[in-house]
Amino acid sequence: VELEKELADLHQTESALLFTSCYVANEASISTMAKILPGMVIFSDQLNHASLIAGIRSSGCEKRVFRNNDVDHLHQLMKEYPKDRPKMVIFESVYSMEGNIGPIEKICDVADEHNALTFLDEVHAVGLYGQHGAGIAERDGVMDRLSIISGTLAKGYGVGGGYIASSSPIIDAVRSFAPGFIFTTSLNPPMAAAAKASVSYLKHNPQIREKHQERAATLKSRLASAGVPVMPSESHIVPVFVGDAALCKKISDELLNKHNIYVQPINYPTVPKGEERLRLTPTPFHTDEMMNHLVSSITSAFKEIGTTGMRSAYEHYMQKAAPTPARRA
Ligand SMILES: Cc1ncc(COP(=O)(O)O)c(C=O)c1O
């Protein structure tokens, strides 16, 4: 209860509800909301995480998918439904594979126009963005525009567990009806205490977030200067283009075995075929020396493996990525 109060205070909501992970929080909350509001239509961003998709699937609701961050497309789809039909728009703030950021305010404007609830997954932003670490919605000054915010106590907070923050009636409804909340052991007291300490610490230490942004920007520019194919990203997530699943795994193995650096290979189905990548997530505590080691190791791993054809695939990706309204929005 103390942690839930800390989280409600973080997001400036009436209430919050803890789950064993944010996967469970997303799945359980979305499917339960749909049961409470029969006939609901769900509008889902194309790049939504598997946990959001699992919730949408088990809700059994009609679902429409809008292009990533494309507010006009969302508007077009919503226009097809009468105003009094229950609706919910489900999206993320930081998309973890692309590193791009959702236009929260514009999405809320469209949702309001169509009388829809909004569900925002801030998993890759809580602890990391906003004056108190409440995420991109806090950074953009739009926290009060969202019906439900979900977050994790892993990742930025370094512990484990997940939650939703919302109005008291919504939290009470999910608490009363969600099987993913009711039929499993709750987060244990040591984890809850650790998470509360972490949330509170990051709430009062914005300088760590500033350092984090500086470290991410430094890593991006160092990689680019060394000729490494960094993909465009507005956030702390630094994707490096490979464009081939086997090569991606090989480079990751080479980095681990020869250079003692663990970087995950991201392959299909997490990203589309032909857009395979390494995903780097620098922390505030990665030093210049560590970054030098990383950049020289990646450069030598790329050379060692031989990346013929990769450059042109990367250029093709960059051409496709840059001008589309979906990515610019
Ligand atoms: C966007 C997004 N939402 C939800 C989750 C699930 O969070 P948790 O690790 O707390 O289950 C993840 C990944 O872990 C994620 O990337």
XYZ file of C-alpha atoms and ligand atoms in Angstrom:
345
model
C 0.000 0.000 0.000
C 2.891 2.372 0.759
C 4.421 1.653 -2.646
C 1.054 2.140 -4.364
C 0.753 5.531 -2.628
C 4.280 6.453 -3.756
C 3.364 5.539 -7.348
C 0.046 7.410 -7.270
C 1.960 10.450 -5.998
C 4.576 9.999 -8.761
C 1.935 10.041 -11.502
C -0.352 12.480 -9.668
C -3.277 10.060 -9.837
C -5.827 9.159 -7.170
C -4.660 5.592 -6.935
C -2.282 2.877 -8.179
C -2.284 -0.919 -8.255
C 0.702 -3.274 -8.065
C 1.201 -6.434 -10.096
C 3.994 -9.006 -10.213
C 5.295 -7.497 -13.486
C 4.206 -4.919 -16.005
C 3.523 -7.708 -18.493
C 0.838 -8.900 -16.070
C -0.291 -5.318 -15.303
C -0.864 -4.612 -19.007
C -2.492 -7.933 -19.846
C -4.742 -7.982 -16.777
C -5.789 -4.319 -16.849
C -6.634 -4.150 -20.543
C -8.603 -7.399 -20.593
C -10.472 -6.380 -17.431
C -11.342 -2.889 -18.698
C -12.870 -4.510 -21.765
C -15.047 -6.761 -19.603
C -16.227 -3.788 -17.557
C -17.094 -1.781 -20.669
C -18.865 -4.181 -23.058
C -18.703 -3.331 -26.758
C -15.397 -1.497 -26.405
C -13.239 -0.900 -29.499
C -9.489 -0.795 -28.942
C -7.183 1.393 -31.038
C -3.662 0.018 -30.776
C -0.359 1.477 -31.974
C 1.313 -0.779 -34.534
C 4.508 -1.078 -32.444
C 2.798 -1.910 -29.148
C 4.543 -4.390 -26.846
C 3.525 -8.070 -26.646
C 1.977 -7.553 -23.171
C -0.404 -4.899 -24.511
C -1.271 -7.139 -27.453
C -1.874 -10.057 -25.046
C -4.337 -7.879 -23.100
C -6.104 -6.816 -26.279
C -6.325 -10.448 -27.474
C -7.756 -11.753 -24.232
C -10.216 -8.858 -24.089
C -11.892 -10.283 -27.211
C -12.659 -6.684 -28.265
C -12.797 -5.325 -31.766
C -9.292 -3.969 -32.455
C -7.985 -1.409 -34.930
C -4.264 -0.894 -35.425
C -2.942 2.573 -36.284
C 0.484 3.254 -37.824
C 3.172 3.969 -35.230
C 2.679 7.469 -33.775
C 0.448 8.428 -36.740
C -2.189 10.672 -35.177
C -3.981 11.297 -38.501
C -4.379 7.574 -39.074
C -5.765 7.153 -35.546
C -8.257 9.950 -36.206
C -9.373 8.367 -39.494
C -10.000 5.005 -37.809
C -11.852 6.544 -34.867
C -14.170 8.507 -37.163
C -15.746 5.207 -38.235
C -17.332 4.693 -34.790
C -20.198 6.480 -33.049
C -19.234 8.774 -30.195
C -21.140 6.790 -27.576
C -19.370 3.474 -28.324
C -16.773 2.750 -25.573
C -13.223 3.143 -26.903
C -9.675 2.948 -25.607
C -6.463 4.093 -27.300
C -3.444 2.017 -26.243
C 0.082 3.243 -26.912
C 3.582 3.648 -25.485
C 5.729 6.661 -24.653
C 9.167 5.269 -25.570
C 9.151 2.482 -28.164
C 11.963 0.226 -27.064
C 13.112 -1.143 -30.407
C 13.141 2.135 -32.350
C 13.876 4.486 -29.453
C 11.239 6.910 -30.754
C 8.708 8.744 -28.578
C 4.912 8.889 -28.822
C 3.126 12.230 -29.420
C 1.137 11.867 -26.186
C -0.639 15.222 -26.250
C -1.801 14.866 -29.864
C -3.025 11.323 -29.245
C -4.958 12.538 -26.174
C -6.502 15.358 -28.271
C -7.808 12.829 -30.808
C -8.972 10.477 -28.042
C -10.881 13.315 -26.312
C -12.541 14.285 -29.575
C -13.843 10.725 -29.904
C -14.729 10.232 -26.247
C -12.080 7.533 -25.735
C -10.081 6.339 -22.734
C -6.292 6.431 -23.064
C -3.871 3.744 -21.837
C -0.175 4.705 -21.916
C 2.676 2.246 -21.305
C 5.589 4.224 -19.807
C 7.744 1.154 -19.144
C 10.806 2.531 -20.934
C 10.413 6.006 -19.469
C 9.592 5.710 -15.754
C 12.539 6.672 -13.596
C 14.250 8.058 -16.709
C 12.202 11.050 -17.916
C 10.320 13.940 -16.315
C 11.315 16.131 -13.366
C 10.414 13.366 -10.887
C 10.914 10.355 -13.133
C 7.220 9.850 -13.912
C 8.016 9.476 -17.613
C 7.446 11.275 -20.893
C 3.919 12.354 -19.890
C 5.468 14.254 -16.969
C 8.216 15.680 -19.188
C 5.552 16.907 -21.632
C 3.227 18.197 -18.885
C 0.323 15.944 -19.924
C 0.025 13.379 -17.111
C -3.507 14.498 -16.304
C -4.657 13.749 -19.859
C -4.271 9.965 -19.520
C -6.882 7.558 -18.174
C -4.382 4.825 -17.230
C -0.574 4.808 -17.088
C 1.348 1.560 -16.734
C 4.947 1.208 -15.615
C 7.544 -1.300 -14.484
C 9.561 -1.421 -11.291
C 12.269 -3.321 -13.185
C 14.295 -1.508 -15.906
C 14.776 2.109 -14.726
C 13.924 1.305 -11.099
C 16.095 -1.814 -11.050
C 13.856 -4.025 -8.898
C 10.874 -5.896 -10.388
C 7.085 -5.732 -10.457
C 4.654 -3.591 -12.417
C 1.734 -1.262 -11.832
C -1.011 0.893 -13.219
C -1.844 4.399 -11.976
C -5.295 5.870 -12.570
C -8.471 7.248 -10.986
C -9.871 5.451 -7.922
C -12.922 3.975 -9.747
C -10.745 2.451 -12.481
C -8.213 1.071 -9.979
C -11.006 -0.363 -7.815
C -12.601 -2.009 -10.845
C -9.336 -3.614 -11.980
C -8.504 -4.687 -8.395
C -11.928 -6.330 -8.071
C -12.072 -8.141 -11.412
C -8.579 -8.779 -12.856
C -7.541 -12.467 -12.579
C -3.886 -11.411 -13.066
C -4.177 -9.401 -9.860
C -6.378 -11.723 -7.812
C -5.058 -15.218 -8.550
C -1.345 -14.823 -7.929
C 0.851 -14.068 -4.920
C 1.383 -10.350 -4.526
C 4.772 -8.654 -4.786
C 6.728 -9.612 -1.650
C 7.531 -7.023 1.053
C 11.324 -6.842 0.431
C 10.774 -6.128 -3.279
C 8.026 -3.619 -2.528
C 10.287 -1.838 -0.012
C 13.213 -1.798 -2.465
C 10.996 -0.467 -5.254
C 9.576 2.239 -2.978
C 13.102 3.350 -2.054
C 14.123 3.394 -5.726
C 11.055 5.361 -6.873
C 11.531 7.857 -4.059
C 15.274 8.214 -4.707
C 14.813 8.858 -8.419
C 11.935 11.239 -7.688
C 14.325 13.500 -5.786
C 17.477 13.101 -7.899
C 16.861 14.538 -11.383
C 20.625 14.979 -11.941
C 20.856 11.221 -12.621
C 18.396 11.663 -15.488
C 20.433 14.560 -16.884
C 23.570 12.438 -16.730
C 21.710 9.572 -18.417
C 20.707 11.775 -21.368
C 24.242 13.134 -21.673
C 25.697 9.598 -21.675
C 23.246 8.427 -24.358
C 23.973 11.460 -26.580
C 27.730 10.917 -26.139
C 27.462 7.253 -27.081
C 25.380 8.053 -30.186
C 27.873 10.654 -31.410
C 30.909 8.445 -30.674
C 29.415 5.540 -32.592
C 28.447 7.775 -35.515
C 31.942 9.319 -35.652
C 33.443 5.833 -35.783
C 31.209 5.036 -38.794
C 28.979 2.573 -36.890
C 25.460 2.480 -38.453
C 23.493 3.988 -35.552
C 19.752 4.169 -36.194
C 17.943 7.450 -35.427
C 16.508 7.507 -31.895
C 15.002 10.322 -29.833
C 15.610 8.558 -26.528
C 18.336 6.867 -24.467
C 17.900 3.720 -26.581
C 20.699 3.376 -29.137
C 19.925 0.842 -31.873
C 22.751 -0.207 -34.227
C 21.660 -1.504 -37.625
C 22.772 -4.966 -38.789
C 19.959 -6.037 -41.142
C 20.608 -9.794 -40.996
C 19.633 -12.237 -38.231
C 22.648 -14.554 -38.466
C 25.125 -11.648 -38.601
C 23.401 -9.971 -35.683
C 23.815 -13.064 -33.493
C 27.420 -13.495 -34.657
C 28.341 -9.905 -33.787
C 26.691 -10.271 -30.389
C 28.649 -13.524 -29.736
C 31.885 -11.910 -30.900
C 31.323 -8.960 -28.538
C 30.689 -11.291 -25.618
C 33.398 -13.867 -26.268
C 36.210 -11.612 -27.429
C 35.460 -8.255 -25.832
C 33.514 -9.205 -22.704
C 30.572 -6.982 -23.666
C 27.005 -8.285 -23.620
C 24.738 -6.680 -26.202
C 21.480 -8.344 -27.170
C 20.859 -9.231 -30.801
C 17.344 -8.127 -31.722
C 15.903 -10.310 -34.459
C 12.497 -11.164 -35.972
C 9.735 -11.237 -34.662
C 10.783 -8.465 -32.253
C 11.730 -6.323 -35.274
C 10.822 -6.837 -38.960
C 13.083 -9.086 -41.075
C 15.841 -7.003 -42.667
C 15.868 -4.565 -39.739
C 17.785 -6.762 -37.277
C 19.860 -4.734 -34.872
C 21.946 -4.554 -31.735
C 20.313 -2.518 -29.010
C 22.533 -0.505 -26.679
C 21.089 1.046 -23.531
C 23.729 3.180 -21.802
C 23.243 3.995 -18.132
C 24.298 7.153 -16.244
C 27.221 5.129 -14.891
C 28.878 4.149 -18.170
C 32.173 6.050 -18.305
C 34.037 7.496 -21.306
C 36.553 4.634 -21.030
C 33.768 2.050 -21.175
C 32.319 3.790 -24.228
C 35.732 3.861 -25.947
C 36.025 0.139 -25.317
C 32.506 -0.470 -26.650
C 32.991 1.597 -29.813
C 36.341 -0.005 -30.673
C 34.944 -3.478 -29.910
C 31.880 -2.971 -32.133
C 34.057 -1.602 -34.929
C 36.385 -4.584 -34.754
C 33.489 -7.091 -34.455
C 31.881 -5.613 -37.576
C 35.222 -5.913 -39.438
C 35.844 -9.447 -38.212
C 32.409 -10.727 -39.243
C 32.427 -8.942 -42.593
C 29.374 -6.874 -43.261
C 29.207 -6.710 -47.053
C 25.823 -5.454 -48.138
C 25.034 -4.085 -44.708
C 25.910 -0.499 -45.597
C 23.450 -0.392 -48.498
C 20.740 -2.074 -46.380
C 21.373 0.573 -43.699
C 21.154 3.409 -46.230
C 17.909 1.937 -47.555
C 16.541 1.786 -43.992
C 17.591 5.377 -43.303
C 15.872 6.624 -46.458
C 12.706 4.805 -45.486
C 12.936 5.903 -41.838
C 13.560 9.600 -42.157
C 10.748 11.233 -44.055
C 7.666 9.162 -43.215
C 5.044 11.127 -41.235
C 4.588 8.099 -38.974
C 8.085 8.449 -37.578
C 8.136 12.228 -37.534
C 4.854 12.706 -35.670
C 6.888 -1.703 -23.558
C 6.912 -2.750 -22.507
N 5.825 -2.918 -21.719
C 5.803 -3.869 -20.768
C 6.894 -4.679 -20.543
C 6.803 -5.692 -19.441
O 7.391 -5.165 -18.283
P 7.912 -6.171 -17.131
O 9.335 -6.504 -17.481
O 7.783 -5.434 -15.841
O 7.026 -7.373 -17.195
C 8.052 -4.552 -21.338
C 9.271 -5.386 -21.185
O 9.695 -5.928 -20.242
C 8.064 -3.559 -22.342
O 9.125 -3.396 -23.129
